[in-house]
mmCIF file with all atom_site columns, C-alpha atoms in Angstrom:
data_model
loop_
_atom_site.group_PDB
_atom_site.id
_atom_site.type_symbol
_atom_site.label_atom_id
_atom_site.label_alt_id
_atom_site.label_comp_id
_atom_site.label_asym_id
_atom_site.label_entity_id
_atom_site.label_seq_id
_atom_site.pdbx_PDB_ins_code
_atom_site.Cartn_x
_atom_site.Cartn_y
_atom_site.Cartn_z
_atom_site.occupancy
_atom_site.B_iso_or_equiv
_atom_site.pdbx_formal_charge
_atom_site.auth_seq_id
_atom_site.auth_comp_id
_atom_site.auth_asym_id
_atom_site.auth_atom_id
_atom_site.pdbx_PDB_model_num
ATOM 1   C CA . UNK A 1 1   ? 83.386  114.645 95.396  1.00 56.00 ? 1   UNK A CA 1
ATOM 2   C CA . UNK A 1 2   ? 86.004  115.564 98.018  1.00 56.00 ? 2   UNK A CA 1
ATOM 3   C CA . UNK A 1 3   ? 86.350  112.282 99.306  1.00 67.00 ? 3   UNK A CA 1
ATOM 4   C CA . UNK A 1 4   ? 87.126  110.548 95.553  1.00 70.00 ? 4   UNK A CA 1
ATOM 5   C CA . UNK A 1 5   ? 89.525  113.255 94.812  1.00 66.00 ? 5   UNK A CA 1
ATOM 6   C CA . UNK A 1 6   ? 91.510  112.884 97.816  1.00 67.00 ? 6   UNK A CA 1
ATOM 7   C CA . UNK A 1 7   ? 95.079  110.972 96.858  1.00 66.00 ? 7   UNK A CA 1
ATOM 8   C CA . UNK A 1 8   ? 94.488  108.487 99.681  1.00 67.00 ? 8   UNK A CA 1
ATOM 9   C CA . UNK A 1 9   ? 91.087  107.305 98.169  1.00 73.00 ? 9   UNK A CA 1
ATOM 10  C CA . UNK A 1 10  ? 91.128  104.078 96.237  1.00 75.00 ? 10  UNK A CA 1
ATOM 11  C CA . UNK A 1 11  ? 88.773  101.420 94.923  1.00 78.00 ? 11  UNK A CA 1
ATOM 12  C CA . UNK A 1 12  ? 88.982  99.329  97.868  1.00 79.00 ? 12  UNK A CA 1
ATOM 13  C CA . UNK A 1 13  ? 87.297  102.307 100.059 1.00 81.00 ? 13  UNK A CA 1
ATOM 14  C CA . UNK A 1 14  ? 84.872  103.401 97.450  1.00 82.00 ? 14  UNK A CA 1
ATOM 15  C CA . UNK A 1 15  ? 83.489  99.646  97.131  1.00 85.00 ? 15  UNK A CA 1
ATOM 16  C CA . UNK A 1 16  ? 83.212  99.076  100.848 1.00 86.00 ? 16  UNK A CA 1
ATOM 17  C CA . UNK A 1 17  ? 79.855  97.496  101.747 1.00 86.00 ? 17  UNK A CA 1
ATOM 18  C CA . UNK A 1 18  ? 77.738  98.789  104.722 1.00 87.00 ? 18  UNK A CA 1
ATOM 19  C CA . UNK A 1 19  ? 76.090  96.094  107.336 1.00 88.00 ? 19  UNK A CA 1
ATOM 20  C CA . UNK A 1 20  ? 73.325  95.571  104.765 1.00 89.00 ? 20  UNK A CA 1
ATOM 21  C CA . UNK A 1 21  ? 75.768  94.949  102.035 1.00 89.00 ? 21  UNK A CA 1
ATOM 22  C CA . UNK A 1 22  ? 75.484  97.984  100.096 1.00 91.00 ? 22  UNK A CA 1
ATOM 23  C CA . UNK A 1 23  ? 78.095  100.352 98.508  1.00 89.00 ? 23  UNK A CA 1
ATOM 24  C CA . UNK A 1 24  ? 78.543  104.003 98.510  1.00 88.00 ? 24  UNK A CA 1
ATOM 25  C CA . UNK A 1 25  ? 77.197  104.044 94.749  1.00 90.00 ? 25  UNK A CA 1
ATOM 26  C CA . UNK A 1 26  ? 73.836  101.929 95.786  1.00 93.00 ? 26  UNK A CA 1
ATOM 27  C CA . UNK A 1 27  ? 72.839  104.084 98.425  1.00 91.00 ? 27  UNK A CA 1
ATOM 28  C CA . UNK A 1 28  ? 73.526  107.289 96.174  1.00 89.00 ? 28  UNK A CA 1
ATOM 29  C CA . UNK A 1 29  ? 71.083  105.314 93.682  1.00 93.00 ? 29  UNK A CA 1
ATOM 30  C CA . UNK A 1 30  ? 68.697  104.593 95.865  1.00 93.00 ? 30  UNK A CA 1
ATOM 31  C CA . UNK A 1 31  ? 68.526  107.930 97.631  1.00 93.00 ? 31  UNK A CA 1
ATOM 32  C CA . UNK A 1 32  ? 68.251  109.651 94.590  1.00 92.00 ? 32  UNK A CA 1
ATOM 33  C CA . UNK A 1 33  ? 71.586  111.411 94.333  1.00 87.00 ? 33  UNK A CA 1
ATOM 34  C CA . UNK A 1 34  ? 72.667  111.027 90.405  1.00 87.00 ? 34  UNK A CA 1
ATOM 35  C CA . UNK A 1 35  ? 75.767  113.064 90.812  1.00 83.00 ? 35  UNK A CA 1
ATOM 36  C CA . UNK A 1 36  ? 77.181  110.878 93.424  1.00 84.00 ? 36  UNK A CA 1
ATOM 37  C CA . UNK A 1 37  ? 76.535  108.005 91.283  1.00 86.00 ? 37  UNK A CA 1
ATOM 38  C CA . UNK A 1 38  ? 78.330  109.651 88.228  1.00 85.00 ? 38  UNK A CA 1
ATOM 39  C CA . UNK A 1 39  ? 81.207  110.926 90.282  1.00 84.00 ? 39  UNK A CA 1
ATOM 40  C CA . UNK A 1 40  ? 81.646  107.094 91.999  1.00 86.00 ? 40  UNK A CA 1
ATOM 41  C CA . UNK A 1 41  ? 81.165  105.359 88.360  1.00 85.00 ? 41  UNK A CA 1
ATOM 42  C CA . UNK A 1 42  ? 83.721  107.872 87.208  1.00 82.00 ? 42  UNK A CA 1
ATOM 43  C CA . UNK A 1 43  ? 86.477  107.280 89.828  1.00 81.00 ? 43  UNK A CA 1
ATOM 44  C CA . UNK A 1 44  ? 85.986  103.316 89.528  1.00 83.00 ? 44  UNK A CA 1
ATOM 45  C CA . UNK A 1 45  ? 86.052  103.497 85.698  1.00 79.00 ? 45  UNK A CA 1
ATOM 46  C CA . UNK A 1 46  ? 89.526  105.140 85.995  1.00 72.00 ? 46  UNK A CA 1
ATOM 47  C CA . UNK A 1 47  ? 92.564  103.032 85.091  1.00 51.00 ? 47  UNK A CA 1
ATOM 48  C CA . UNK A 1 48  ? 93.965  101.807 88.324  1.00 50.00 ? 48  UNK A CA 1
ATOM 49  C CA . UNK A 1 49  ? 97.671  101.111 88.624  1.00 57.00 ? 49  UNK A CA 1
ATOM 50  C CA . UNK A 1 50  ? 99.496  98.791  91.116  1.00 54.00 ? 50  UNK A CA 1
ATOM 51  C CA . UNK A 1 51  ? 101.060 101.734 92.476  1.00 56.00 ? 51  UNK A CA 1
ATOM 52  C CA . UNK A 1 52  ? 97.802  103.273 94.126  1.00 58.00 ? 52  UNK A CA 1
ATOM 53  C CA . UNK A 1 53  ? 97.996  100.518 97.310  1.00 58.00 ? 53  UNK A CA 1
ATOM 54  C CA . UNK A 1 54  ? 101.605 101.609 98.169  1.00 61.00 ? 54  UNK A CA 1
ATOM 55  C CA . UNK A 1 55  ? 100.931 105.507 97.818  1.00 60.00 ? 55  UNK A CA 1
ATOM 56  C CA . UNK A 1 56  ? 97.636  104.798 100.152 1.00 57.00 ? 56  UNK A CA 1
ATOM 57  C CA . UNK A 1 57  ? 99.993  102.503 102.676 1.00 58.00 ? 57  UNK A CA 1
ATOM 58  C CA . UNK A 1 58  ? 102.516 105.354 102.798 1.00 60.00 ? 58  UNK A CA 1
ATOM 59  C CA . UNK A 1 59  ? 100.618 108.073 103.298 1.00 56.00 ? 59  UNK A CA 1
ATOM 60  C CA . UNK A 1 60  ? 98.768  106.241 106.462 1.00 55.00 ? 60  UNK A CA 1
ATOM 61  C CA . UNK A 1 61  ? 102.121 105.610 107.932 1.00 56.00 ? 61  UNK A CA 1
ATOM 62  C CA . UNK A 1 62  ? 102.402 109.450 108.045 1.00 55.00 ? 62  UNK A CA 1
ATOM 63  C CA . UNK A 1 63  ? 100.073 109.332 110.728 1.00 50.00 ? 63  UNK A CA 1
ATOM 64  C CA . UNK A 1 64  ? 101.696 106.810 112.588 1.00 49.00 ? 64  UNK A CA 1
ATOM 65  C CA . UNK A 1 65  ? 99.779  103.816 111.458 1.00 45.00 ? 65  UNK A CA 1
ATOM 66  C CA . UNK A 1 66  ? 102.911 101.665 111.526 1.00 43.00 ? 66  UNK A CA 1
ATOM 67  C CA . UNK A 1 67  ? 101.524 98.230  110.669 1.00 47.00 ? 67  UNK A CA 1
ATOM 68  C CA . UNK A 1 68  ? 99.631  99.128  107.586 1.00 47.00 ? 68  UNK A CA 1
ATOM 69  C CA . UNK A 1 69  ? 100.047 96.817  104.561 1.00 49.00 ? 69  UNK A CA 1
ATOM 70  C CA . UNK A 1 70  ? 97.447  95.719  102.075 1.00 50.00 ? 70  UNK A CA 1
ATOM 71  C CA . UNK A 1 71  ? 95.860  93.111  104.407 1.00 51.00 ? 71  UNK A CA 1
ATOM 72  C CA . UNK A 1 72  ? 95.296  95.934  107.279 1.00 60.00 ? 72  UNK A CA 1
ATOM 73  C CA . UNK A 1 73  ? 93.881  98.816  104.675 1.00 60.00 ? 73  UNK A CA 1
ATOM 74  C CA . UNK A 1 74  ? 91.469  95.877  103.670 1.00 64.00 ? 74  UNK A CA 1
ATOM 75  C CA . UNK A 1 75  ? 90.576  95.286  107.258 1.00 70.00 ? 75  UNK A CA 1
ATOM 76  C CA . UNK A 1 76  ? 89.994  98.903  108.192 1.00 72.00 ? 76  UNK A CA 1
ATOM 77  C CA . UNK A 1 77  ? 86.241  100.129 108.357 1.00 75.00 ? 77  UNK A CA 1
ATOM 78  C CA . UNK A 1 78  ? 85.024  102.948 106.218 1.00 73.00 ? 78  UNK A CA 1
ATOM 79  C CA . UNK A 1 79  ? 85.510  105.317 109.280 1.00 78.00 ? 79  UNK A CA 1
ATOM 80  C CA . UNK A 1 80  ? 89.262  104.086 110.235 1.00 77.00 ? 80  UNK A CA 1
ATOM 81  C CA . UNK A 1 81  ? 89.894  105.145 106.562 1.00 74.00 ? 81  UNK A CA 1
ATOM 82  C CA . UNK A 1 82  ? 88.047  108.574 106.726 1.00 75.00 ? 82  UNK A CA 1
ATOM 83  C CA . UNK A 1 83  ? 89.599  109.344 109.826 1.00 76.00 ? 83  UNK A CA 1
ATOM 84  C CA . UNK A 1 84  ? 92.880  108.525 108.762 1.00 74.00 ? 84  UNK A CA 1
ATOM 85  C CA . UNK A 1 85  ? 92.319  110.658 105.638 1.00 75.00 ? 85  UNK A CA 1
ATOM 86  C CA . UNK A 1 86  ? 91.228  113.212 107.733 1.00 76.00 ? 86  UNK A CA 1
ATOM 87  C CA . UNK A 1 87  ? 94.500  112.841 109.997 1.00 75.00 ? 87  UNK A CA 1
ATOM 88  C CA . UNK A 1 88  ? 96.326  112.894 106.875 1.00 74.00 ? 88  UNK A CA 1
ATOM 89  C CA . UNK A 1 89  ? 95.241  115.992 105.456 1.00 73.00 ? 89  UNK A CA 1
ATOM 90  C CA . UNK A 1 90  ? 95.494  117.842 108.411 1.00 75.00 ? 90  UNK A CA 1
ATOM 91  C CA . UNK A 1 91  ? 99.482  116.869 108.729 1.00 72.00 ? 91  UNK A CA 1
ATOM 92  C CA . UNK A 1 92  ? 99.684  117.696 105.089 1.00 74.00 ? 92  UNK A CA 1
ATOM 93  C CA . UNK A 1 93  ? 98.573  121.127 106.254 1.00 75.00 ? 93  UNK A CA 1
ATOM 94  C CA . UNK A 1 94  ? 100.767 121.431 109.287 1.00 76.00 ? 94  UNK A CA 1
ATOM 95  C CA . UNK A 1 95  ? 103.987 120.185 106.936 1.00 74.00 ? 95  UNK A CA 1
ATOM 96  C CA . UNK A 1 96  ? 103.291 122.587 104.538 1.00 78.00 ? 96  UNK A CA 1
ATOM 97  C CA . UNK A 1 97  ? 102.812 125.478 106.853 1.00 81.00 ? 97  UNK A CA 1
ATOM 98  C CA . UNK A 1 98  ? 105.921 124.508 108.455 1.00 80.00 ? 98  UNK A CA 1
ATOM 99  C CA . UNK A 1 99  ? 107.391 124.218 105.021 1.00 79.00 ? 99  UNK A CA 1
ATOM 100 C CA . UNK A 1 100 ? 106.683 127.918 104.137 1.00 82.00 ? 100 UNK A CA 1
ATOM 101 C CA . UNK A 1 101 ? 107.595 129.111 107.591 1.00 85.00 ? 101 UNK A CA 1
ATOM 102 C CA . UNK A 1 102 ? 111.017 127.280 107.050 1.00 83.00 ? 102 UNK A CA 1
ATOM 103 C CA . UNK A 1 103 ? 111.622 128.866 103.735 1.00 86.00 ? 103 UNK A CA 1
ATOM 104 C CA . UNK A 1 104 ? 110.810 132.207 105.100 1.00 87.00 ? 104 UNK A CA 1
ATOM 105 C CA . UNK A 1 105 ? 113.032 131.886 107.925 1.00 87.00 ? 105 UNK A CA 1
ATOM 106 C CA . UNK A 1 106 ? 115.782 130.881 105.638 1.00 85.00 ? 106 UNK A CA 1
ATOM 107 C CA . UNK A 1 107 ? 114.903 133.751 103.371 1.00 87.00 ? 107 UNK A CA 1
ATOM 108 C CA . UNK A 1 108 ? 115.224 135.986 105.871 1.00 89.00 ? 108 UNK A CA 1
ATOM 109 C CA . UNK A 1 109 ? 118.946 134.443 107.347 1.00 88.00 ? 109 UNK A CA 1
ATOM 110 C CA . UNK A 1 110 ? 120.101 134.571 103.664 1.00 88.00 ? 110 UNK A CA 1
ATOM 111 C CA . UNK A 1 111 ? 118.985 138.344 103.379 1.00 88.00 ? 111 UNK A CA 1
ATOM 112 C CA . UNK A 1 112 ? 120.798 139.075 106.811 1.00 89.00 ? 112 UNK A CA 1
ATOM 113 C CA . UNK A 1 113 ? 123.922 137.091 105.778 1.00 89.00 ? 113 UNK A CA 1
ATOM 114 C CA . UNK A 1 114 ? 124.276 138.708 102.589 1.00 88.00 ? 114 UNK A CA 1
ATOM 115 C CA . UNK A 1 115 ? 123.624 142.332 104.265 1.00 90.00 ? 115 UNK A CA 1
ATOM 116 C CA . UNK A 1 116 ? 126.414 141.470 106.697 1.00 89.00 ? 116 UNK A CA 1
ATOM 117 C CA . UNK A 1 117 ? 128.603 140.532 103.800 1.00 86.00 ? 117 UNK A CA 1
ATOM 118 C CA . UNK A 1 118 ? 127.956 143.612 101.661 1.00 89.00 ? 118 UNK A CA 1
ATOM 119 C CA . UNK A 1 119 ? 128.765 145.879 105.073 1.00 90.00 ? 119 UNK A CA 1
ATOM 120 C CA . UNK A 1 120 ? 131.709 143.703 105.675 1.00 88.00 ? 120 UNK A CA 1
ATOM 121 C CA . UNK A 1 121 ? 132.873 144.419 101.894 1.00 89.00 ? 121 UNK A CA 1
ATOM 122 C CA . UNK A 1 122 ? 132.487 148.020 102.070 1.00 88.00 ? 122 UNK A CA 1
ATOM 123 C CA . UNK A 1 123 ? 134.421 148.109 105.500 1.00 88.00 ? 123 UNK A CA 1
ATOM 124 C CA . UNK A 1 124 ? 136.872 146.350 103.841 1.00 89.00 ? 124 UNK A CA 1
ATOM 125 C CA . UNK A 1 125 ? 137.094 148.936 100.930 1.00 87.00 ? 125 UNK A CA 1
ATOM 126 C CA . UNK A 1 126 ? 137.085 152.141 103.173 1.00 86.00 ? 126 UNK A CA 1
ATOM 127 C CA . UNK A 1 127 ? 140.336 150.881 104.552 1.00 78.00 ? 127 UNK A CA 1
#
């Protein structure tokens, strides 16, 4: 379910076949995982847009797969795609943490400058 919910997951990934020619949906059916089958069917039945591929490509570029294009994406193995998605997720957490740190540092710096400004104004008023 988490894999399907990830923004980089696309129909091309979900419909990939293993060496035996079976998709994830086929495997879920034969192994008796009806909830997985339902989630895959819901994912595949969603309205796909042409924006899906460029979004995936842009996200993969974030992890330095510079030659990513639709043809390259289709040649990637499920493992390569999974690893790329994990790298993207990790990178997103790092970016979010860095953003939060910068916001905190920025707020602290603004507060310090505001305090210095108020002190300066009080000094000027006292003269």
